[in-house]
Amino acid sequence: MAIPDTMPNEATRVKEPRRPSWISSLFTFRFFSDSMPKISPHAVVDPHASIAEDVEVGPFCVIGPDVKIDSGCRLLNSVTILGHTTIGKDNILFPNAVLGAAPQDKKYRGAPTRLVVGNGNVFREAVTLHVGTEKGLGVTRIGDNNLLMVNAHVGHDGTIGSNCVFANNVMIAGHVVCGNNVSMMGGAGINHFVTIGEHAYIAAYSRVHHDVPPFCKVDGADLVRGLNRVGLARAGFNEEDIAALDIAFRNLFGRKKVFSAAMAEYDTMNGLNEHVKNMVQFLRRRDQGKHGRFLESLRPK
């Protein structure tokens, strides 16, 4: 199953991300003193692993032979990195995080599938990220400058964008595509093959089975509650764009007219705001899929 190049909400990668101040502040917490070695003698590091010289590896960490870790990363203690896993620069991994383990998929047969992690991410205690599967993309991808809080999980073949926040116990199933600047609150559960649009907000303990349109807030069981005005303002959207999105949201989800009729109005509309156009295209694509999930339509028969 491949993700088409035409998807407007496909997660994009930042070439040289700037380390946010909230990530930089974590580097002031020093686990090592200057007199101690960068790699603890109590860590188990396979000699075939590729680790940059300045990477700090704390006690009781385990690193497998096919792991690559770029400069500036810090593994505090009891971190496990397995499989064909590539980790970019300036990532911080807290105790009991496990990256690159085999996917929780009965169809997996041990192929050298991958996990690729970008730059500047923070993985808090007990975060788990799995490699891809043979019948999926073959790779799980994590973008840049994301914060995954305690016990968050990203399943196999997932694609996560950049600048996302996943709170405690967020559960993301396999084959999920998540855009940039997405916030998920504690205990949210995302069904497999769901696509989450950029700048979406998923409330605590939401049960998400359908694609989540960009710029929107979702609560409960797939209930689209409102426009993510606070998130858009924080992301630097101007008042004109937010106002245009607000009008479109009210027209599409205001329950004053049939959804299909509201969507049809945008077929002939000229001069559409680019962000509104993004939302409308996303919703059209969602309706082409099965069970409210576009990616379901791409699954092999």
Backbone as a ProteinNet text record, in pm:
[ID]
protein_1_A
[PRIMARY]
MAIPDTMPNEATRVKEPRRPSWISSLFTFRFFSDSMPKISPHAVVDPHASIAEDVEVGPFCVIGPDVKIDSGCRLLNSVTILGHTTIGKDNILFPNAVLGAAPQDKKYRGAPTRLVVGNGNVFREAVTLHVGTEKGLGVTRIGDNNLLMVNAHVGHDGTIGSNCVFANNVMIAGHVVCGNNVSMMGGAGINHFVTIGEHAYIAAYSRVHHDVPPFCKVDGADLVRGLNRVGLARAGFNEEDIAALDIAFRNLFGRKKVFSAAMAEYDTMNGLNEHVKNMVQFLRRRDQGKHGRFLESLRPK
[TERTIARY]
84.4	0	87.8	71.2	151.8	63.9	120.6	48.1	67.5	-38.4	-23.6	45.3	120	193.3	102.3	-23.6	-114.1	-181.6	-156.5	-222.8	-175.9	-262.8	-220	-175.2	-219.9	-184.1	-74.2	-7	101.3	207.8	256.6	355.2	481.8	531.4	651.6	766.4	886.7	1004.6	1076.2	1127.6	1204.3	1350.5	1420.9	1559.1	1651.5	1651.5	1738.5	1655	1585.6	1496.9	1575.3	1513.7	1572.9	1526.6	1619	1581.4	1497	1370.1	1284.6	1340	1302.2	1354.8	1313	1191.7	1147.1	1228.8	1281.3	1369.8	1508.4	1555.9	1689.1	1698.2	1587.8	1590.3	1615	1574.7	1596.6	1744	1823	1965.5	2039.5	1975.6	2039.1	2035.5	1948.7	1945.6	2054.2	2162.1	2278.2	2273.9	2275.3	2281.7	2427.2	2516.1	2658.2	2735.6	2844.1	2938.9	3047.7	3123.8	3227.5	3334.6	3348.3	3453.9	3411.1	3281.7	3231.8	3231.6	3243.5	3239.6	3102.3	3098.5	2971.4	2883.8	2944.2	2870	2898.7	2795.2	2813.4	2869.1	2959.6	3010.2	2902.1	2789.3	2678.7	2577.7	2604.5	2518.9	2566.3	2474.2	2506.4	2488.4	2600.2	2598	2666.8	2594.1	2653.1	2764.1	2878.1	2990.1	2959.8	2857.7	2823	2729.2	2679.6	2592.4	2672.8	2609.2	2674.4	2624.5	2711.5	2673.2	2770.5	2718.5	2804	2882.4	2996	3089.6	3031.4	2942.5	2893.5	2762.6	2714.2	2590.2	2613.9	2522.4	2532	2440.7	2496.5	2421.9	2433	2323.9	2324.6	2328.6	2334.2	2343.1	2219.2	2243.9	2139.8	2064.1	2119	2062.9	2108.4	2026.1	2058.5	2042.1	2147.8	2145.9	2188	2104.7	2128.2	2224.8	2259.3	2364.7	2326.6	2198.6	2155.3	2101.4	2144.3	2098	2198	2144.3	2226.3	2172.5	2260.8	2220.4	2309.7	2249.2	2324.1	2362.8	2433.8	2494.5	2390.5	2430.5	2349.6	2241.9	2229.6	2124.1	2166	2064.9	2089.2	1993	2048.5	1970.5	1996	1897.5	1922.5	1961.6	1868.6	1903.5	1791.2	1825.3	1728.2	1648	1712.9	1651.1	1690.9	1595.9	1622.9	1596.1	1696.5	1681.2	1721.1	1628.3	1647.8	1621.1	1633.5	1594.1	1676.5	1630	1693.4	1637.5	1695.4	1645.3	1747.7	1703.4	1788.1	1730.4	1812.3	1768.2	1850.7	1783.4	1850.4	1917.6	1932.5	2008.9	1923	1989.1	1933.2	1803.6	1790.8	1674.9	1707.9	1606.9	1624.3	1529.6	1585.7	1506.8	1513.1	1397.1	1387.7	1379.5	1392.6	1400.3	1283.6	1318.6	1223.8	1156.8	1204.5	1158.4	1212.8	1130	1170.1	1141.4	1245.1	1231.9	1283.1	1207.6	1253.6	1222.2	1135.2	1097.3	1009.5	993	910.7	767.2	698.8	560.6	466.8	358.2	255.1	155.9	203	124.9	156.5	54.3	74.1	128.9	113.6	162	311.9	372.1	515.4	596.2	692.9	773.4	922.4	956.2	1095.7	1179.4	1118.7	1194.2	1264.3	1371.6	1446.1	1375.1	1253.5	1179.4	1238.5	1198.2	1273.8	1188.3	1259.9	1207.2	1301.4	1246.7	1327.9	1274.7	1361.1	1324.5	1401.6	1333.8	1396.4	1479.4	1475.1	1560.9	1479.3	1542.5	1486.7	1361.9	1341.6	1224.5	1255.1	1150.8	1162.5	1066.9	1122.2	1043.8	1050.7	939.9	939	929.5	912.5	922.9	823.7	874.6	794.5	727.6	777.5	728.4	772.7	685.1	719	691.3	789.3	778.3	824.9	745.7	778.4	819.7	897.7	934.8	813	828.5	720	702.6	613.2	586	607.5	621.4	643.6	526.5	405.6	287.8	240.9	306.1	275.6	377.3	412	511.7	652.7	671.7	805.6	885.8	828.8	900.4	799.5	835.3	762.9	845.1	781.4	854.7	802.8	896.7	865.9	939.2	871.1	930.9	1021.8	1012.5	1103.7	1028.9	1099	1050.8	916.1	897.8	776.1	799.9	693.9	698.1	600.3	653.8	571.2	583.5	473	476.3	466.6	458.4	472.8	376.6	433.1	356.3	282.7	321.6	262.1	314.9	231.8	268.7	236.5	331.8	309.3	331.5	228.3	234.2	309.9	318.2	395.6	341	432.1	399.8	331.5	341	284.1	375	315.7	390.9	345.7	435	404.7	481.1	413.9	477.3	567.7	575.3	664.2	583.8	646.2	587.9	455.5	446.3	326.6	348	238.2	240.4	142.4	193.5	110.2	121.8	13.1	15.4	19.9	14.8	28.7	-72.6	-25.1	-110.3	-183	-135.4	-191.5	-158.5	-257.8	-242.4	-269.7	-165.2	-177.1	-152.7	-254.1	-244.1	-157.9	-141.9	-60	-119.2	-31.7	-70.2	-138	-121.8	-181.5	-90.1	-149.7	-75.5	-121.2	-25.9	-56.3	21.3	-48.5	15.1	94.3	141.6	221.8	134.9	195.6	131.9	1.4	-1.6	-118.7	-99.5	-205.7	-201.4	-302.9	-257.1	-345.5	-335	-447.9	-448.4	-451.2	-437.6	-415	-519.4	-472.4	-560.3	-631.8	-603.6	-669.2	-627.7	-723.5	-697.5	-728.4	-632.1	-647.4	-651.8	-758.8	-777.2	-675.9	-646.4	-552.4	-606.2	-514	-542.7	-616	-617.6	-675	-572.9	-620.8	-538.4	-581.2	-484.9	-513.7	-454.1	-539	-493	-410.7	-336.3	-247.4	-326.3	-262.3	-318.1	-448.7	-468.2	-587.1	-561.4	-669.8	-663.7	-755.6	-697.4	-772.4	-786.3	-908.4	-931.2	-901.1	-887.7	-852.4	-955.6	-905	-986.2	-1081	-1045.3	-1122.3	-1101.2	-1203.7	-1197.2	-1213.2	-1100	-1098.4	-1094.7	-1201.3	-1210.7	-1215.3	-1244.9	-1256.2	-1142.8	-1109.8	-1009.3	-1049.1	-952	-976.9	-939.2	-1033.4	-1001	-901.8	-819.5	-721.8	-789.5	-718.8	-758.9	-877.2	-920.8	-1042.6	-1012.6	-1110.8	-1105.5	-1201.4	-1153.7	-1234.8	-1244.7	-1363.2	-1387	-1470.8	-1467.6	-1553	-1527.5	-1635.2	-1625.4	-1644.4	-1536.7	-1534.6	-1624.2	-1645.7	-1728.7	-1642.4	-1670.2	-1599	-1663.1	-1590.6	-1649.1	-1635.4	-1527.2	-1506.7	-1376.5	-1348.8	-1222.8	-1116.7	-996.1	-886.5	-826.7	-906.5	-866.7	-741.9	-736.1	-620.4	-493.2	-501.1	-384.9	-339.8	-434.9	-400.8	-334.6	-385.9	-325.4	-184.1	-164.9	-31.1	65	13.3	97.7	127.4	69.3	100.7	5.5	-110.2	-209.5	-263.3	-281.5	-332.8	-484.7	-539.3	-682	-769.1	-722.9	-799.8	-816.3	-706.9	-713.5	-800.5	-786.2	-867.3	-1015.2	-1046.9	-1186	-1242.5	-1161.7	-1206.8	-1231.5	-1143.2	-1161.8	-1283.6	-1306.7	-1422.2	-1553.5	-1560.6	-1680.8	-1701.7	-1592.9	-1603.6	-1645	-1587.3	-1623.2	-1771.5	-1820.6	-1962	-2053.1	-2010.6	-2091.4	-2092.9	-1978.4	-1967.1	-2020.2	-1999.5	-2031.8	-2137.6	-2200.9	-2296.8	-2430	-2447.8	-2570.1	-2693.8	-2674.5	-2788.2	-2828	-2741	-2770.4	-2704.2	-2748.5	-2690.2	-2544	-2458.8	-2315.3	-2280	-2340.8	-2309.9	-2347.1	-2457.4	-2498.3	-2400.6	-2352.7	-2254.6	-2123.7	-2081	-1959.7	-1975.3	-2093.9	-2116.6	-2100.5	-2125.2	-2111.8	-1969.2	-1872.9	-1732.7	-1682.2	-1763.1	-1720.4	-1703.5	-1786.7	-1783.3	-1735.6	-1690.7	-1650.4	-1513.4	-1500.8	-1374.6	-1303.4	-1172.2	-1093.9	-1096.5	-1100.3	-1110	-979.7	-991	-873.5	-797.2	-663.8	-584.4	-602.7	-622.5	-642.2	-781.9	-880.5	-1014.5	-1013.1	-941.9	-928.9	-865.3	-765.1	-699.3	-800.6	-883.9	-984.6	-1086.1	-1134.7	-1234.9	-1178.7	-1055.9	-994	-976.4	-940.5	-924.7	-1057.3	-1165.2	-1296.5	-1344.7	-1317.5	-1354.9	-1279.6	-1152.1	-1072	-1120	-1154.9	-1205.7	-1329.9	-1418.5	-1543.1	-1522.3	-1403.5	-1372.7	-1327.1	-1292.7	-1241	-1350	-1308.6	-1400.8	-1404.6	-1523.4	-1540.2	-1488.9	-1492.2	-1445.3	-1295.2	-1223.1	-1076.3	-1027	-967.2	-919.4	-817.8	-726.8	-621.4	-674.4	-794.9	-855.5	-875.6	-901.1	-923.4	-796.1	-679.2	-551.8	-502.4	-573.3	-529.3	-543.4	-450.3	-462.4	-584.7	-645.9	-766.4	-734.7
-118.8	0	123.6	209.7	329.9	452.4	558.7	683.7	766.9	813.8	888.6	1021.5	1064.6	1189.6	1311.2	1293.7	1407	1444.1	1369.7	1398.1	1531.4	1631.5	1763.2	1764.7	1667.7	1666.4	1567.4	1519.8	1424.4	1489.2	1415.5	1471.2	1508.8	1629.7	1675.2	1679	1667.6	1667.5	1801.2	1850.4	1973.6	1938.2	2001	1962.3	1989.4	2111.8	2147.9	2217.1	2141.3	2204.3	2278.9	2381.1	2459.3	2401.6	2380.9	2321.6	2419.4	2384.6	2475.2	2496.3	2609	2642.5	2541	2482.9	2387.5	2259.3	2224.5	2108.5	2143.6	2262.2	2304	2304.7	2340	2346.2	2209.5	2102.4	1968.6	1931.2	1993	1962.3	2021.4	2111.5	2164.7	2063.3	1962.4	1855.7	1756.1	1755.7	1674.7	1541.1	1434.7	1301.5	1261.3	1305.9	1274.2	1394.3	1368	1473.6	1471.9	1580	1589	1482.4	1428.4	1329.4	1187.1	1167.6	1033.8	1011	887	858.8	885.3	916.1	941.4	816.9	700.4	574.8	502.3	481.4	419	277.4	238.8	100.6	-2.1	45	-45.2	-58.4	9.6	-3	-119.7	-176.1	-284.3	-229.4	-204.4	-143.7	-238	-282.1	-371.4	-298.9	-362.9	-295	-253.4	-310.1	-274.9	-153.6	-108.8	9.5	132.5	226.3	350	463.9	513.8	614.3	731.5	852.6	971.3	986.8	1053.4	1061.1	1131.7	1228.5	1306.7	1252.9	1138.6	1081.6	1029.4	1061.4	1014.5	893.8	785.2	660.8	624.6	631.8	607.5	460.3	431.4	292.7	211.4	83.5	-16.6	7.1	89.7	102.3	-17.3	-52.4	-161.2	-108.3	-120.8	-72.4	-186.2	-214.8	-325.9	-294.2	-395.1	-380.5	-293.7	-280.9	-208.2	-69.7	-14.9	115.2	223.7	336.6	452.7	572.4	638.4	753.1	871	981.6	1100.5	1184.1	1291.2	1371.2	1440.7	1468.5	1546.9	1470.4	1340.3	1263.4	1224.5	1205.9	1165.5	1053.4	941	828.1	823.1	856.8	874.3	743.3	650.9	519.4	422.7	295.7	188.6	210.9	268.5	287.9	170.5	120.5	9.9	54.4	36.5	68.6	-53	-105	-230.2	-210	-319.2	-320.7	-227.7	-209.5	-117.3	22.5	86.2	214.1	323.3	431.8	548.4	666.3	728.2	839.7	962.6	1073.4	1196.5	1267.5	1397.6	1476.7	1525.9	1543	1616.2	1558.4	1427.5	1363	1325.3	1330.5	1291.2	1176.4	1067.7	949.1	924	923.4	904.3	754.9	720.4	579.7	495.4	372.6	268.2	294.2	392.4	407.3	291.3	239.8	128.3	167.3	177.8	215.8	103.2	74.7	-20.5	-165.1	-194	-332.8	-384.2	-516.2	-578.4	-529.6	-514.2	-466.4	-568.2	-519.5	-605.8	-643	-723.5	-759.6	-904.6	-989	-1130.8	-1158.3	-1061.9	-1081.6	-1055.8	-998.7	-969	-1097.9	-1107.9	-1229.7	-1205	-1095.2	-1073.4	-1002.9	-941.4	-868.2	-747.7	-699.6	-584.6	-452.2	-440.4	-315.4	-212.6	-86.3	21	112.8	184.3	298.4	415	528	646.7	762.3	816.8	926.5	1051	1164.4	1289.8	1352.3	1484.4	1561.3	1631	1649.6	1735	1683.1	1552.2	1494.7	1460.9	1458	1412.5	1296	1183.5	1063.6	1038.2	1061.4	1046.2	899.2	876.2	741.1	645.1	526.8	413.9	439.5	534.5	551.6	433	385.4	274.1	311.1	283.4	304	176.2	124.6	-2	18.6	-75.3	-71.7	-104.8	-87.8	-116	-264.2	-295.1	-433.7	-452	-579.5	-610.5	-567.8	-584.8	-553.2	-409.2	-335.7	-194.4	-111.6	3	88.5	33.5	-56.5	-106.9	-15.9	96.2	190.6	270.9	297.2	390.2	517.7	632.8	759.4	857.1	920.4	1025.4	1151.2	1264.3	1388	1454.7	1585.6	1665.2	1741.2	1763.2	1851.4	1809	1679.2	1626.3	1595.1	1601.8	1561.3	1446.8	1330.4	1214.4	1190.8	1208.4	1198.3	1053.3	1035	903.3	800.9	687.8	570.7	590.8	690.9	706.7	596.5	557	448.5	486.6	461.4	476.5	340.4	287.5	155	150.4	29.8	4.3	79.8	118.6	183	318.3	377.2	509.3	617.7	730.8	847.7	966.7	1015.9	1126.9	1249.3	1362.9	1485.3	1548.2	1679.5	1753.6	1846.2	1882.1	1977.7	1928.6	1799.8	1741.5	1719.9	1715.7	1684	1570.9	1458	1343.7	1326.2	1344.1	1338.6	1193.4	1177.9	1045.9	946.2	825.1	710.7	726.7	814	821.7	692.3	635.8	506.4	524.6	513.2	530.9	396	342.5	210.1	215	100.8	92.3	166.6	208.1	268.1	403.9	471.1	603.4	709.4	807.4	922.3	1045.7	1114.9	1231.1	1351.1	1459.8	1579.7	1655.2	1772.5	1856	1931.3	1966.4	2053.4	1995.9	1865.6	1798	1780.2	1803.4	1782.4	1675.8	1574.3	1469.2	1465.5	1473.6	1474.7	1331.7	1320.3	1192.3	1086.3	965.4	851	844	935.4	930.9	803.7	741.7	620	641	611.6	634.6	499.7	473.9	349.7	339.3	215.2	196.2	258.7	303.4	363.8	497.8	559.2	693.6	797.6	902.5	1017.6	1136.4	1203	1318.4	1442.1	1537.6	1657.7	1748.4	1836.4	1927.2	2020.9	2058.7	2152.1	2102.3	1971.2	1915.9	1903.3	1903.3	1886.8	1770.1	1668.5	1550.2	1555	1564.9	1579.3	1449.7	1460	1345.3	1233.4	1112.4	990.1	985.8	1058.1	1047.4	909.3	864.9	737.8	771	773	824.2	707.7	695.1	590.1	647.1	776	840.8	941.8	974	1076.1	1208.4	1273.5	1398.7	1515.7	1602.8	1714.3	1809.9	1873.4	1968.5	2087.4	2145.6	2269.3	2252	2129.3	2106.7	2041.1	2049.9	1983.3	1865.1	1752.6	1630.5	1583.6	1534.8	1489.3	1361.8	1285	1167.4	1069.1	1015.2	918.4	991.4	1043.9	1107.6	1231.6	1300.3	1420.2	1542.3	1607.5	1729.1	1845.5	1901.7	1996.9	2142.3	2175.2	2315.7	2336.6	2462.9	2499.7	2517.1	2472.5	2482.1	2623	2721.8	2862.4	2892.8	2838.1	2864.7	2807.4	2684.5	2623.8	2697.7	2745.6	2819.4	2952.1	3021	3148	3126.9	3022.4	2993.3	2956.4	2897.5	2856.5	2972.2	3089.5	3206.3	3234.5	3169	3198.8	3340.5	3415.1	3550.6	3548.9	3661.7	3670.7	3644.6	3685.1	3664	3515.8	3440.3	3296.3	3225	3262.8	3199.8	3229.8	3353.4	3390.1	3310.6	3291.5	3213.9	3068.7	3013.5	2875.4	2863.2	2964	2961.7	2961.6	3043.2	3046.2	2911.4	2855.1	2725.6	2616.7	2619.8	2518.1	2526.9	2647	2663.7	2617.7	2642.9	2602.2	2450.1	2386.4	2242	2160.4	2208.8	2129	2194.7	2301.2	2372.6	2301.9	2189.1	2107.8	2180.5	2294.9	2366.6	2314.8	2239.8	2184.1	2047.5	1970.2	1838.7	1856	1768.7	1783.2	1779.6	1688.3	1678.2	1806.4	1867.9	1993.5	2105.5	2108.5	2209.2	2191.1	2067.1	2039.8	2080.6	2057.6	2088.5	2237.7	2321.6	2466	2507	2426.5	2461.6	2415	2340.2	2292.2	2406	2506.7	2617.4	2748.2	2743.3	2866.2	2911.7	3037.6	3093.6	3167.7	3179.5	3255	3196.3	3064.8	2998.4	3014.3	3047.4	3055.3	2923.6	2930.2	2808.6	2709.3	2757.6	2667.2	2604.8	2682.8	2626.9	2522.5	2549.9	2453.3	2323.8	2337.4	2220.9	2137.4	2202.9	2132.1	2060.9	2130.8	2072.9	1952.9	1964.6	1852.5	1733	1759.2	1651.5	1578.8	1652.9	1592.6	1514	1563.7	1488.8	1356.4	1361.9	1239.1	1139.6	1191.8	1103.9	1028.6	1097.3	1034.4	930.2	930.5	830.3	698.1	702.5	584	496.2	393.5	303	335	331.9	351.1	487.5	586.9	719.4	733.1	636.8	639.3	623.3	728.8	722.4	611.2	594	494.3	352	328.2	196.2	158.1	258.1	230.7	187.4	209.9	173.5	36.8	-25.7	-157.1	-261	-353.5	-459.6	-545.5	-592.3	-675.3	-808.8
0	0	0	-98.9	-110.4	-94.8	-43.5	-26.8	-152.2	-217.6	-341.6	-319.7	-423.5	-414.1	-411.1	-450.5	-461.2	-330.2	-225.6	-98.6	-42.6	-28.5	17.7	161.5	241.4	383.7	415.1	311.5	335.2	421.5	522.4	614.3	539.5	558.9	492.9	591.9	539.1	622.2	611.6	723.2	725.2	711.3	616.2	586.8	705.1	752.3	863.9	970.6	1053.9	1151.5	1258.8	1305.2	1412.5	1545.2	1636.9	1764.7	1844.8	1876.3	1953.9	2093.7	2152.9	2285.9	2390.7	2374.8	2476.4	2471.4	2353.2	2344.4	2398.3	2363.8	2410	2561.6	2627.7	2773.7	2836.1	2766.7	2820.9	2823.1	2735.4	2732.1	2851.2	2926.1	3046.4	3160	3147.3	3247.3	3209.8	3286.5	3250.9	3323.6	3244.7	3303.5	3325.1	3234.1	3242.8	3295.4	3366	3398.1	3291.1	3284.6	3181.4	3197.7	3318.1	3342.9	3307.3	3278.2	3246.3	3095.5	3052.9	2909	2851.5	2722.2	2656.5	2655.3	2639.9	2640.6	2772.2	2849.8	2980.2	2966.4	3054	3051.5	3084.5	3135.2	3167.8	3052.8	2941.5	2824.2	2737.8	2661.3	2567.5	2426.5	2359.6	2226.9	2129.4	2028.9	1929.6	1854.6	1833.3	1766.1	1622.5	1562.2	1424.6	1417.3	1529.9	1530.4	1491.7	1423.5	1381	1469.2	1555.4	1653.8	1645.4	1630.3	1624.7	1753.5	1743.9	1856.4	1978.2	1957	2070.5	2128.9	2080.5	2133	2274	2365.7	2503.2	2521.6	2570.7	2591.7	2739	2810.4	2953.8	2990.8	3119.2	3164.3	3129	3101.2	3075.6	2944.5	2858.7	2724.3	2639.8	2541.6	2449.7	2307.4	2226.7	2088.9	1996.6	1897.1	1807.1	1694.8	1613.8	1512.1	1393	1362.6	1243.2	1276.1	1387.9	1434.5	1394.7	1349.1	1317.5	1395.9	1469.9	1552.2	1518.8	1477.9	1437.7	1559.9	1536	1642.6	1729.9	1852.3	1944	2017.6	1995.1	2060.7	2201.7	2287.9	2425.9	2462.5	2501.8	2552.3	2702.2	2783.1	2925.8	2992.5	3009.2	3060.9	3026.6	3018.8	2994	2865.5	2765.3	2634.4	2544.6	2466.6	2375.6	2232.2	2145	2003.2	1922.1	1844.3	1772.9	1624.2	1548.2	1408.5	1321.5	1198.7	1104.6	1132.5	1232.7	1282.8	1258.7	1199.1	1175.6	1252.3	1335.8	1419.9	1383.8	1358.6	1319.4	1434.8	1421.5	1517.5	1634.1	1748.4	1863.1	1917.2	1915	1976.4	2120.8	2207.2	2346.8	2376.7	2430.2	2462.5	2612.5	2676.6	2820.7	2854.9	2982.7	3022.4	2972.3	2932.9	2891.5	2757.4	2682.9	2545.1	2462.1	2371.3	2285.2	2140.6	2060.3	1920.5	1830.7	1724.1	1624.2	1651.8	1746.9	1772.6	1658.8	1654.5	1550.5	1561.3	1449.2	1452.7	1515.3	1570.3	1628.3	1518.4	1424.4	1306.4	1272.8	1268.1	1242.3	1102.1	1011.9	875.5	863.8	964.4	959.7	962.2	872.1	858.6	878.3	944.6	980	876.4	775.8	674	736.7	674.1	729.2	703.4	753.9	742.4	838.2	824.1	888.5	976.2	1060.6	1134.9	1108.2	1064.4	1036	1120.2	1202.6	1293.8	1252.8	1249.1	1210.3	1320.7	1330	1420.6	1528.6	1643.9	1747	1815	1816.1	1882.1	2028.2	2109.2	2248.2	2268.6	2310.3	2338.4	2488.4	2556.7	2701.2	2740.9	2872	2926.9	2860.3	2823.2	2774.2	2639.2	2562.8	2425.7	2341.1	2251.4	2163.6	2018.2	1932	1786.6	1718	1625.9	1560.7	1415.8	1363.5	1222.3	1136.2	1005.1	912.1	886	793.2	756	605.9	565.5	424.6	337.1	384.6	303.8	321.4	408.9	424.6	349.3	402.9	339.6	354.6	450.6	478	568.6	607.4	692.4	774.3	898.2	984.7	991.4	970.6	966.2	1071.2	1139.8	1236.5	1191	1185.4	1136.9	1238.9	1249	1330.6	1440.4	1551.6	1658.9	1716.3	1730.5	1791.6	1938.7	2017.7	2158.1	2177.5	2211.4	2244.2	2393.7	2465.9	2611.2	2656.4	2786.2	2848.2	2787.1	2745.7	2702.7	2570.1	2491.2	2358.6	2266.3	2170.5	2078.8	1935.3	1844.2	1700.6	1636.5	1571.7	1514	1381.6	1326.1	1204.8	1083.9	995.6	868	884.4	1001.9	1023.1	967.3	933.2	887.6	971	1054.7	1144.7	1097.2	1087.8	1041.5	1145	1144.1	1233.4	1324.5	1437.1	1532.3	1590.6	1612.5	1672.7	1822	1896.5	2038.9	2063.6	2114.3	2151	2302	2372.2	2518.2	2568	2700.2	2761.8	2707.1	2680.9	2644.8	2511.1	2425.1	2290	2216.8	2148.7	2080.6	1932.1	1850.8	1706.9	1640.7	1575	1513.6	1387.2	1322.9	1203.5	1085.4	995.1	866.5	880.4	991.7	1010.8	950	882.9	830.5	907.4	967.5	1051	998.3	971	918.6	1023.3	985.5	1074.1	1174.2	1288.6	1388.9	1443.3	1461.8	1517.3	1667.8	1745	1889.4	1927.2	1999.6	2049.5	2200.9	2267	2412.1	2467.6	2597.7	2663.3	2631.5	2604.3	2586.1	2453.3	2360.6	2229.9	2156.4	2089.2	2013.4	1866.6	1778.2	1634.6	1563.2	1491.5	1416.9	1302.8	1262.3	1151.8	1022.5	936.6	805.8	814.2	928.2	941	894.7	830.1	794.4	880.2	940.5	1025.9	959.7	927.6	859.6	948	883.9	955.5	1047.5	1157.7	1255.1	1317.1	1318.5	1384.3	1534.1	1609.5	1755.2	1792.3	1857.8	1899.4	2051.3	2101	2244.9	2319.3	2450.2	2533.8	2520.8	2512.2	2507.4	2387.5	2282	2158	2095.9	2021.6	1948.9	1801	1730.8	1593.6	1495.3	1414.9	1313.5	1172.7	1159.3	1028.8	1011.7	887.1	861.1	925.5	987.3	1059.3	969.4	934.1	844	907.4	825.3	879.3	945.7	1041.3	1108.7	1204.3	1227.9	1305.9	1440.8	1530.2	1659.3	1658	1710.8	1714.9	1858.9	1895.9	2032.3	2026.6	2134.6	2144.1	2032.9	1975.6	1866.2	1733.6	1679.4	1547	1537.4	1646.8	1644.6	1613.4	1501.6	1464.7	1539.1	1634.2	1728.7	1687.1	1619.6	1587.7	1514.5	1482.1	1419.1	1527.4	1498.8	1595.3	1590	1631	1620.6	1703.6	1824.4	1911.2	1848.3	1800.3	1737.8	1613.6	1534	1413	1447.1	1548.5	1588.9	1640.2	1717.3	1769.8	1657.7	1551.2	1438.8	1344.3	1369.1	1290.1	1175	1171.5	1068.8	1091	981.8	996.8	1015.5	1057.6	1088.5	965.9	849.1	726.6	696.4	708.5	682.6	785.8	912.1	1016.4	993.6	954.2	927.4	809.8	705.5	589.4	627.9	708.1	753.6	844.1	925.8	1015.7	937.1	833.3	750	681.4	627.9	560.5	658.4	777.9	877.1	912.6	935.6	971.5	857.7	734.3	619.6	603.3	629.7	607.6	725.2	845.5	963.9	1052.8	1005.4	1087.7	1103.1	1031.9	1041.3	987.9	919.6	865.4	727.3	665.4	534.9	522	426	401.5	363.2	418	396.7	248.3	172.1	29.6	-44.7	-3.2	-65.4	-31.8	92.7	132.6	55.9	37.2	-38.8	-184.7	-242.1	-383	-411.3	-312.4	-332.3	-367.3	-325.2	-347.7	-484.3	-559.2	-690.1	-789.5	-778.6	-874.6	-813.4	-691.3	-622.7	-671.3	-708.6	-756	-643	-657.1	-559.9	-420.7	-411.4	-282	-204.2	-77.3	10.2	5.6	-1.8	-19.3	95	216.6	329.9	326.6	285.3	267.6	157.7	49.5	-59.5	-9.8	75.3	134.9	212.5	293.8	372.9	283	180.6	91.6	16.6	-33.3	-104.3	-11.8	111.1	208.6	228.3	245.2	269.1	147.1	26.9	-92.9	-100.2	-67.5	-71.5	34.3	152.1	258.1	212.2	141	98.3	-10.9	-73.5	-174.4	-112.5	13.3	80.2	137.7	209.5	276.7	425.3	482.9	626.9	672.5	582.7	619.4	624.2	563.1	563.2	419.1	365.6	228.1	207.9	302.5	286	278	328.5	316	169	83.8	-58.8	-129.7	-66.7	-128.2	-85.1	6.5	53.8	-56.6	-66.1	-168.2	-142.5	-249.9	-237.7	-171
[MASK]
+++++++++++++++++++++++++++++++++++++++++++++++++++++++++++++++++++++++++++++++++++++++++++++++++++++++++++++++++++++++++++++++++++++++++++++++++++++++++++++++++++++++++++++++++++++++++++++++++++++++++++++++++++++++++++++++++++++++++++++++++++++++++++++++++++++++++++++++++++++++++++++++++++++++++++++

